[in-house]
Amino acid sequence: QQPVQSPQAVILREGEDAVINCSSSKALYSVHWYRQKHGEAPVFLMILLKGGEQKGHEKISASFNEKKQQSSLYLTASQLSYSGTYFCGTAYSTAGGTSYGKLTFGQGTILTVHP
Amino acid sequence: DAGVTQSPTHLIKTRGQQVTLRCSPKSGHDTVSWYQQALGQGPQFIFQYYEEEERQRGNFPDRFSGHQFPNYSSELNVNALLLGDSALYLCASSLRGGKSNQPQHFGDGTRLSIL
C-alpha cells in the first residue's frame, strides 16, 4: 500500500516555512525523502530509521514517529531552490527484521516558492 | 566521482517492440533497483538486483526482465511494448546489498515513449 502524503500542494513566499507529512498503514522500517524538479531525477534528501529520529540537512529536517507510523519533513526559511515535488519512499518492517531496498513512494507534494 | 548514469536518455518505440535500458551504478555501489515513473506520479518499484540476481520484484508482468553484470551495471528489458509502458524509467543504486537503511541514489532516467 502506498503511503499518503499531505498536503498535495503548497505555495509559499521566500522565507516561509512548510511541513509535509507522510503516513503509512503498515509498520515502517525506514522513510526516505526526495525532491524532484521538473524533468530531473529525484534527489536524495535524507533517510529516517525507525526509532523516532530527527535529522537535519541545512534548513530541511525530518522526524519519524514510530507510534503513528508517520514521518514529517520540515522546510524552514524556504528558498526559491526548494521548489519541486517532494516524495517520501517507505520501506516496511519484515518478520525477519531485515528490510531490503524496495521503496514504495507516495503520490508527491508539489512545493512552489515565490519571491 | 560519477553518479548513476543511464542510457539512452530518450527512446521512441512502437507497440509490440522490445527495448533495453542500461544503468551504471554510482562508484562503490553494488545494488541496482529499477523504477517506473508515470507522469505526475511517484516512482513504482519494478525490481532490485544484487549479486547478479533478482532479489525483489514489484507488481510488474514478466514482460519486464532484467540483468546485473559482474561490474554491477544493469539492464532493464521490456518485451511486447504497450502504450501504457510510456514513462520515465529510473535506476537507483545503493550500498551494502541494498538494505533499507541505505539511501538510494537515482540516475536521470530514460524517457520511453510508445507510439
Coordinates of C-alpha atoms in Angstrom, one line a residue:
Chain A
Q1 CA 0.0 0.0 0.0
Q2 CA 1.1 3.4 -1.0
P3 CA 2.0 5.9 1.8
V4 CA -0.3 9.0 1.9
Q5 CA 1.4 12.4 1.6
S6 CA -0.2 15.7 2.7
P7 CA -0.8 18.3 1.6
Q8 CA -0.9 17.6 -2.1
A9 CA 0.4 21.1 -2.9
V10 CA 1.9 24.1 -1.0
I11 CA 2.5 27.6 -2.2
L12 CA 5.0 29.7 -0.2
R13 CA 6.7 33.1 -0.3
E14 CA 10.5 33.0 0.2
G15 CA 11.3 32.8 3.9
E16 CA 8.1 31.0 4.9
D17 CA 8.1 27.5 6.5
A18 CA 6.3 24.3 5.4
V19 CA 5.6 20.9 6.7
I20 CA 5.0 17.8 4.6
N21 CA 3.6 14.6 6.1
C22 CA 3.9 11.0 5.1
S23 CA 1.6 8.4 6.7
S24 CA 1.7 4.7 6.4
S25 CA -0.9 2.0 7.3
K26 CA 1.9 -0.6 7.7
A27 CA 4.8 -0.7 10.1
L28 CA 7.7 1.3 8.8
Y29 CA 11.4 0.3 8.8
S30 CA 12.6 3.5 7.1
V31 CA 11.4 6.6 5.4
H32 CA 13.4 8.2 2.5
W33 CA 12.8 11.8 1.4
Y34 CA 13.5 13.0 -2.1
R35 CA 13.0 16.3 -4.1
Q36 CA 12.3 16.1 -7.8
K37 CA 12.4 19.1 -10.1
H38 CA 10.6 19.0 -13.4
G39 CA 12.4 16.8 -15.9
E40 CA 15.1 15.8 -13.5
A41 CA 15.9 12.8 -11.3
P42 CA 14.7 12.6 -7.7
V43 CA 17.5 13.9 -5.4
F44 CA 18.0 12.2 -2.1
L45 CA 17.5 14.5 0.9
M46 CA 17.6 12.2 4.0
I47 CA 16.7 8.8 5.4
L48 CA 14.9 8.2 8.7
L49 CA 15.1 4.9 10.5
K50 CA 12.5 3.6 13.0
G51 CA 13.3 4.8 16.4
G52 CA 11.8 8.3 16.3
E53 CA 14.9 10.0 14.9
Q54 CA 15.1 13.6 13.8
K55 CA 17.6 14.6 11.1
G56 CA 18.7 17.8 9.6
H57 CA 20.1 18.9 6.3
E58 CA 20.7 22.7 6.0
K59 CA 17.3 24.2 6.7
I60 CA 15.5 21.0 5.9
S61 CA 14.9 18.5 8.7
A62 CA 12.6 15.5 9.3
S63 CA 11.2 13.4 12.0
F64 CA 9.9 9.8 12.3
N65 CA 7.1 9.0 14.7
E66 CA 7.1 5.2 15.1
K67 CA 3.9 5.2 17.1
K68 CA 1.9 7.0 14.4
Q69 CA 3.9 5.3 11.5
Q70 CA 4.4 8.8 10.2
S71 CA 7.2 11.0 9.0
S72 CA 7.2 14.8 8.6
L73 CA 9.6 16.9 6.5
Y74 CA 10.2 20.5 7.8
L75 CA 11.4 23.2 5.4
T76 CA 12.3 26.4 7.2
A77 CA 13.0 29.8 5.7
S78 CA 12.2 28.5 2.3
Q79 CA 14.3 29.5 -0.7
L80 CA 13.4 29.6 -4.4
S81 CA 15.6 26.5 -4.9
Y82 CA 13.2 24.5 -2.7
S83 CA 10.6 24.4 -5.3
G84 CA 9.8 21.0 -6.7
T85 CA 7.9 17.8 -5.9
Y86 CA 8.7 16.1 -2.6
F87 CA 8.3 12.3 -2.3
C88 CA 8.5 10.1 0.6
G89 CA 9.6 6.5 -0.1
T90 CA 8.8 3.9 2.6
A91 CA 10.4 0.6 3.4
Y92 CA 8.4 -1.8 5.6
S93 CA 9.4 -3.9 8.5
T94 CA 9.5 -7.6 8.0
A95 CA 9.2 -10.5 10.4
G96 CA 12.9 -11.3 10.0
G97 CA 13.8 -7.8 10.9
T98 CA 15.9 -7.1 7.8
S99 CA 14.4 -5.0 5.1
Y100 CA 15.8 -4.7 1.6
G101 CA 15.6 -1.8 -0.8
K102 CA 12.1 -1.8 -2.3
L103 CA 10.7 1.7 -1.7
T104 CA 7.1 2.4 -2.0
F105 CA 6.5 6.1 -2.9
G106 CA 3.7 8.5 -2.0
Q107 CA 2.0 10.5 -4.7
G108 CA 4.1 13.6 -4.0
T109 CA 3.7 17.1 -2.6
I110 CA 4.2 19.9 -5.1
L111 CA 6.0 22.8 -3.4
T112 CA 6.2 26.2 -5.1
V113 CA 8.2 29.1 -3.6
H114 CA 7.6 32.6 -4.9
P115 CA 9.9 35.6 -4.5
Chain B
D1 CA 33.0 10.6 -8.6
A2 CA 30.5 9.7 -11.3
G3 CA 26.9 9.3 -10.1
V4 CA 24.3 6.9 -11.5
T5 CA 24.3 7.0 -15.3
Q6 CA 21.6 5.8 -17.6
S7 CA 21.3 5.4 -21.3
P8 CA 19.7 6.3 -23.6
T9 CA 18.1 9.5 -22.3
H10 CA 15.1 9.3 -24.7
L11 CA 13.7 6.5 -26.7
I12 CA 10.7 6.2 -29.0
K13 CA 9.3 2.8 -29.8
T14 CA 6.1 1.3 -31.3
R15 CA 3.7 -1.1 -29.7
G16 CA 4.9 -4.7 -29.8
Q17 CA 8.6 -3.8 -30.0
Q18 CA 11.2 -4.7 -27.4
V19 CA 13.5 -2.2 -25.6
T20 CA 16.7 -2.4 -23.4
L21 CA 17.7 0.3 -21.0
R22 CA 21.1 0.5 -19.3
C23 CA 22.3 1.7 -15.9
S24 CA 25.8 2.1 -14.4
P25 CA 25.6 2.5 -10.6
K26 CA 27.5 5.1 -8.5
S27 CA 31.1 4.1 -7.8
G28 CA 31.3 1.6 -5.0
H29 CA 27.6 0.7 -5.1
D30 CA 26.7 -3.0 -5.5
T31 CA 22.9 -2.9 -5.7
V32 CA 20.6 -1.6 -8.5
S33 CA 16.9 -1.0 -8.3
W34 CA 14.6 -0.1 -11.3
Y35 CA 11.5 2.1 -11.0
Q36 CA 8.9 3.3 -13.4
Q37 CA 7.5 6.8 -13.0
A38 CA 4.4 7.8 -14.9
L39 CA 3.7 11.5 -15.4
G40 CA 2.5 13.1 -12.2
Q41 CA 3.1 10.0 -10.1
G42 CA 5.7 8.7 -7.7
P43 CA 8.2 6.1 -8.8
Q44 CA 6.9 2.5 -8.8
F45 CA 9.4 -0.3 -7.9
I46 CA 10.0 -2.8 -10.7
F47 CA 12.8 -5.0 -9.3
Q48 CA 16.1 -5.0 -7.5
Y49 CA 19.4 -6.7 -8.4
Y50 CA 22.2 -7.8 -6.1
E51 CA 25.0 -10.2 -6.8
E52 CA 23.6 -10.6 -10.3
E53 CA 20.3 -12.0 -9.1
E54 CA 16.8 -10.5 -8.9
R55 CA 16.2 -10.1 -5.2
Q56 CA 12.8 -8.4 -5.1
R57 CA 10.1 -7.7 -7.6
G58 CA 7.2 -5.3 -7.7
N59 CA 3.9 -5.8 -9.3
F60 CA 5.0 -5.9 -12.9
P61 CA 4.4 -8.6 -15.5
D62 CA 7.0 -11.0 -16.9
R63 CA 7.4 -8.7 -19.9
F64 CA 9.7 -6.8 -17.6
S65 CA 13.0 -8.5 -17.1
G66 CA 16.5 -7.5 -16.0
H67 CA 20.1 -8.4 -15.6
Q68 CA 23.0 -7.4 -13.5
F69 CA 26.6 -7.8 -14.7
P70 CA 29.7 -8.6 -12.7
N71 CA 30.7 -4.9 -12.7
Y72 CA 27.3 -4.1 -11.0
S73 CA 25.8 -2.4 -14.1
S74 CA 22.3 -3.4 -15.0
E75 CA 19.9 -3.7 -17.9
L76 CA 16.1 -3.5 -17.9
N77 CA 14.3 -5.3 -20.8
V78 CA 10.7 -4.8 -21.7
N79 CA 9.1 -7.0 -24.4
A80 CA 5.9 -6.6 -26.3
L81 CA 5.6 -2.9 -25.5
L82 CA 2.2 -1.4 -24.7
L83 CA 1.1 2.2 -24.8
G84 CA 0.9 2.1 -21.0
D85 CA 4.6 1.4 -20.8
S86 CA 5.3 5.1 -21.7
A87 CA 7.0 6.5 -18.7
L88 CA 10.3 7.7 -17.2
Y89 CA 12.4 4.7 -16.2
L90 CA 14.7 5.4 -13.2
C91 CA 17.6 3.4 -12.0
A92 CA 18.8 3.8 -8.4
S93 CA 21.9 2.4 -6.8
S94 CA 22.8 1.7 -3.2
L95 CA 25.4 0.2 -0.9
R96 CA 25.7 -2.9 1.2
G97 CA 23.2 -5.1 -0.6
G98 CA 20.5 -2.5 -0.8
K99 CA 19.4 -2.8 2.8
S100 CA 16.6 -0.3 3.6
N101 CA 18.8 1.7 6.0
Q102 CA 20.9 2.8 2.9
P103 CA 20.0 5.7 0.7
Q104 CA 19.2 5.0 -2.9
H105 CA 20.7 7.4 -5.5
F106 CA 18.8 7.9 -8.7
G107 CA 20.0 8.4 -12.3
D108 CA 18.5 11.0 -14.6
G109 CA 16.3 8.3 -16.2
T110 CA 15.3 7.1 -19.6
R111 CA 12.2 8.7 -21.1
L112 CA 10.4 6.0 -23.1
S113 CA 7.6 6.9 -25.4
I114 CA 5.4 4.2 -27.1
L115 CA 3.6 5.2 -30.3

